[in-house]
């Protein structure tokens, strides 16, 4: 999932996402990481960008960690 590196990310390098990224989207500088938006969303998933733009505003914002949902169709790692 694409994330934009902004000013508050300078002097921070959290690499949790880089370690599990299915594409080579992370680029390391001495004081931060950059994410290449052109490679972070594989072409076969590009249509999901517009789906997220359209659907996200319809639902509440979440800003805290909650227990993961690991349903039948989930292909991510179980917590």
Coordinates of N, CA and C in Angstrom, one line a residue:
X1 N 0.8 -1.2 0.0 CA 0.0 0.0 0.0 C 0.9 1.2 0.0
X2 N 0.6 2.1 -0.9 CA 1.4 3.3 -1.0 C 1.3 4.2 0.2
X3 N 2.4 4.8 0.7 CA 2.4 5.8 1.7 C 3.4 6.8 1.3
X4 N 3.1 8.0 1.6 CA 3.9 9.2 1.2 C 4.8 9.5 2.4
X5 N 6.1 9.6 2.1 CA 7.1 10.0 3.1 C 7.0 11.5 3.2
X6 N 6.8 12.0 4.4 CA 6.6 13.5 4.7 C 7.7 14.0 5.7
X7 N 7.6 15.2 6.0 CA 8.6 15.8 6.9 C 8.8 15.1 8.2
X8 N 7.8 14.6 8.8 CA 7.9 13.9 10.1 C 8.6 12.6 10.0
X9 N 8.8 12.1 8.8 CA 9.5 10.9 8.5 C 11.1 11.0 8.4
X10 N 11.5 12.3 8.4 CA 13.0 12.5 8.3 C 13.6 12.1 9.7
X11 N 14.7 11.5 9.6 CA 15.4 10.9 10.8 C 14.7 9.7 11.4
X12 N 13.8 9.1 10.6 CA 13.1 7.9 11.0 C 13.3 6.8 9.9
X13 N 13.5 5.6 10.3 CA 13.6 4.6 9.3 C 12.9 3.3 9.9
X14 N 11.6 3.2 9.9 CA 10.9 2.0 10.3 C 10.8 1.1 9.1
X15 N 11.4 -0.1 9.2 CA 11.5 -0.9 8.0 C 10.5 -2.1 8.1
X16 N 9.6 -2.1 9.0 CA 8.6 -3.2 9.1 C 7.9 -3.5 7.7
X17 N 7.5 -2.5 7.1 CA 6.8 -2.7 5.8 C 7.7 -3.1 4.7
X18 N 8.9 -2.5 4.7 CA 9.9 -2.9 3.7 C 10.2 -4.4 3.7
X19 N 10.3 -5.0 4.9 CA 10.6 -6.4 5.1 C 9.6 -7.3 4.5
X20 N 8.3 -6.9 4.4 CA 7.3 -7.7 3.8 C 6.7 -7.2 2.5
X21 N 7.2 -6.2 2.0 CA 6.7 -5.6 0.7 C 6.9 -6.6 -0.4
X22 N 5.8 -6.9 -1.2 CA 5.9 -7.9 -2.3 C 6.6 -7.3 -3.5
X23 N 6.9 -6.0 -3.6 CA 7.6 -5.4 -4.7 C 8.7 -4.6 -4.1
X24 N 9.6 -4.2 -5.0 CA 10.8 -3.5 -4.5 C 10.5 -2.0 -4.6
X25 N 9.7 -1.5 -3.6 CA 9.3 -0.1 -3.6 C 10.0 0.8 -2.7
X26 N 10.7 0.3 -1.7 CA 11.4 1.1 -0.7 C 12.8 1.4 -1.1
X27 N 13.2 2.7 -1.0 CA 14.5 3.2 -1.3 C 15.1 3.9 -0.1
X28 N 16.3 3.5 0.3 CA 16.9 4.0 1.5 C 17.9 5.2 1.3
X29 N 17.7 6.2 2.1 CA 18.6 7.4 2.2 C 19.2 7.3 3.5
X30 N 20.2 8.1 3.8 CA 20.9 8.0 5.1 C 19.9 8.3 6.3
X31 N 18.9 9.2 6.0 CA 18.1 9.7 7.1 C 16.6 9.3 7.0
X32 N 16.2 8.6 6.0 CA 14.8 8.2 5.8 C 14.7 7.2 4.7
X33 N 13.4 6.7 4.5 CA 13.1 5.9 3.3 C 12.2 6.6 2.4
X34 N 12.3 6.3 1.1 CA 11.3 6.8 0.2 C 10.6 5.6 -0.4
X35 N 9.3 5.8 -0.8 CA 8.5 4.8 -1.4 C 8.2 5.2 -2.8
X36 N 8.6 4.3 -3.7 CA 8.3 4.6 -5.1 C 6.9 4.2 -5.5
X37 N 6.1 5.2 -5.7 CA 4.6 5.0 -5.9 C 4.4 4.2 -7.2
X38 N 5.3 4.4 -8.2 CA 5.2 3.7 -9.5 C 5.4 2.2 -9.3
X39 N 6.1 1.7 -8.3 CA 6.3 0.3 -8.2 C 5.6 -0.3 -7.0
X40 N 5.1 0.5 -6.1 CA 4.4 0.0 -4.9 C 3.1 -0.6 -5.1
X41 N 2.4 -0.3 -6.2 CA 1.2 -1.0 -6.5 C 1.4 -1.7 -7.8
X42 N 1.5 -3.1 -7.7 CA 1.6 -3.9 -8.9 C 0.5 -3.7 -9.9
X43 N 0.8 -3.8 -11.1 CA -0.2 -3.5 -12.2 C -1.5 -4.2 -12.0
X44 N -1.4 -5.5 -11.6 CA -2.6 -6.3 -11.4 C -3.5 -5.8 -10.3
X45 N -3.0 -5.0 -9.4 CA -3.8 -4.4 -8.3 C -4.1 -2.9 -8.5
X46 N -3.7 -2.3 -9.6 CA -3.8 -0.9 -9.8 C -5.3 -0.4 -9.7
X47 N -6.2 -1.2 -10.1 CA -7.6 -0.8 -10.1 C -8.1 -0.6 -8.6
X48 N -7.4 -1.1 -7.7 CA -7.8 -1.0 -6.3 C -7.5 0.5 -5.8
X49 N -6.6 1.2 -6.5 CA -6.3 2.6 -6.1 C -7.6 3.4 -6.2
X50 N -8.3 3.3 -7.3 CA -9.6 4.1 -7.4 C -10.7 3.6 -6.5
X51 N -10.7 2.3 -6.2 CA -11.7 1.7 -5.3 C -11.4 2.3 -3.9
X52 N -10.2 2.4 -3.5 CA -9.9 3.0 -2.2 C -10.2 4.5 -2.1
X53 N -9.9 5.2 -3.2 CA -10.3 6.7 -3.3 C -11.8 6.8 -3.1
X54 N -12.6 6.0 -3.8 CA -14.0 6.1 -3.8 C -14.6 5.7 -2.5
X55 N -14.1 4.6 -1.9 CA -14.8 4.0 -0.7 C -14.3 4.5 0.6
X56 N -13.0 4.9 0.8 CA -12.5 5.2 2.1 C -13.3 6.4 2.8
X57 N -13.7 7.4 2.0 CA -14.4 8.5 2.7 C -15.8 8.1 3.3
X58 N -16.3 6.9 2.9 CA -17.6 6.5 3.4 C -17.6 5.8 4.7
X59 N -16.4 5.6 5.3 CA -16.2 4.8 6.5 C -15.4 5.6 7.5
X60 N -15.6 5.2 8.8 CA -14.8 5.9 9.9 C -13.3 5.7 9.8
X61 N -12.6 6.7 10.2 CA -11.1 6.7 10.3 C -10.7 5.8 11.4
X62 N -9.7 5.0 11.2 CA -9.1 4.2 12.3 C -7.7 4.7 12.5
X63 N -7.3 4.9 13.8 CA -6.0 5.5 14.1 C -5.3 4.7 15.2
X64 N -5.9 3.6 15.6 CA -5.2 2.8 16.6 C -5.2 1.3 16.2
X65 N -4.3 0.6 16.7 CA -4.2 -0.9 16.3 C -5.3 -1.6 17.0
X66 N -6.0 -2.5 16.2 CA -7.0 -3.3 16.7 C -6.7 -4.8 16.4
X67 N -7.3 -5.8 17.0 CA -7.0 -7.1 16.6 C -7.3 -7.4 15.1
X68 N -6.4 -8.1 14.5 CA -6.5 -8.4 13.1 C -7.7 -9.3 12.7
X69 N -8.3 -9.1 11.6 CA -9.3 -10.0 11.0 C -8.6 -10.9 10.1
X70 N -8.6 -12.1 10.3 CA -7.9 -13.1 9.5 C -9.0 -14.0 8.9
X71 N -9.8 -13.5 8.0 CA -10.9 -14.3 7.5 C -10.5 -15.3 6.5
X72 N -11.5 -16.0 5.9 CA -11.2 -17.1 5.0 C -10.4 -16.7 3.7
X73 N -10.7 -15.5 3.2 CA -10.1 -15.0 2.0 C -8.8 -14.3 2.3
X74 N -8.4 -14.1 3.5 CA -7.2 -13.3 3.9 C -5.9 -14.1 3.4
X75 N -5.0 -13.4 2.7 CA -3.8 -14.1 2.4 C -2.6 -13.5 3.1
X76 N -2.8 -12.6 4.1 CA -1.8 -12.0 4.9 C -1.4 -12.9 6.0
X77 N -0.3 -12.6 6.7 CA 0.1 -13.4 7.9 C -0.9 -13.3 9.0
X78 N -1.1 -14.4 9.8 CA -1.9 -14.3 11.0 C -1.0 -13.7 12.1
X79 N -1.7 -12.9 13.0 CA -0.9 -12.4 14.1 C -0.7 -13.4 15.2

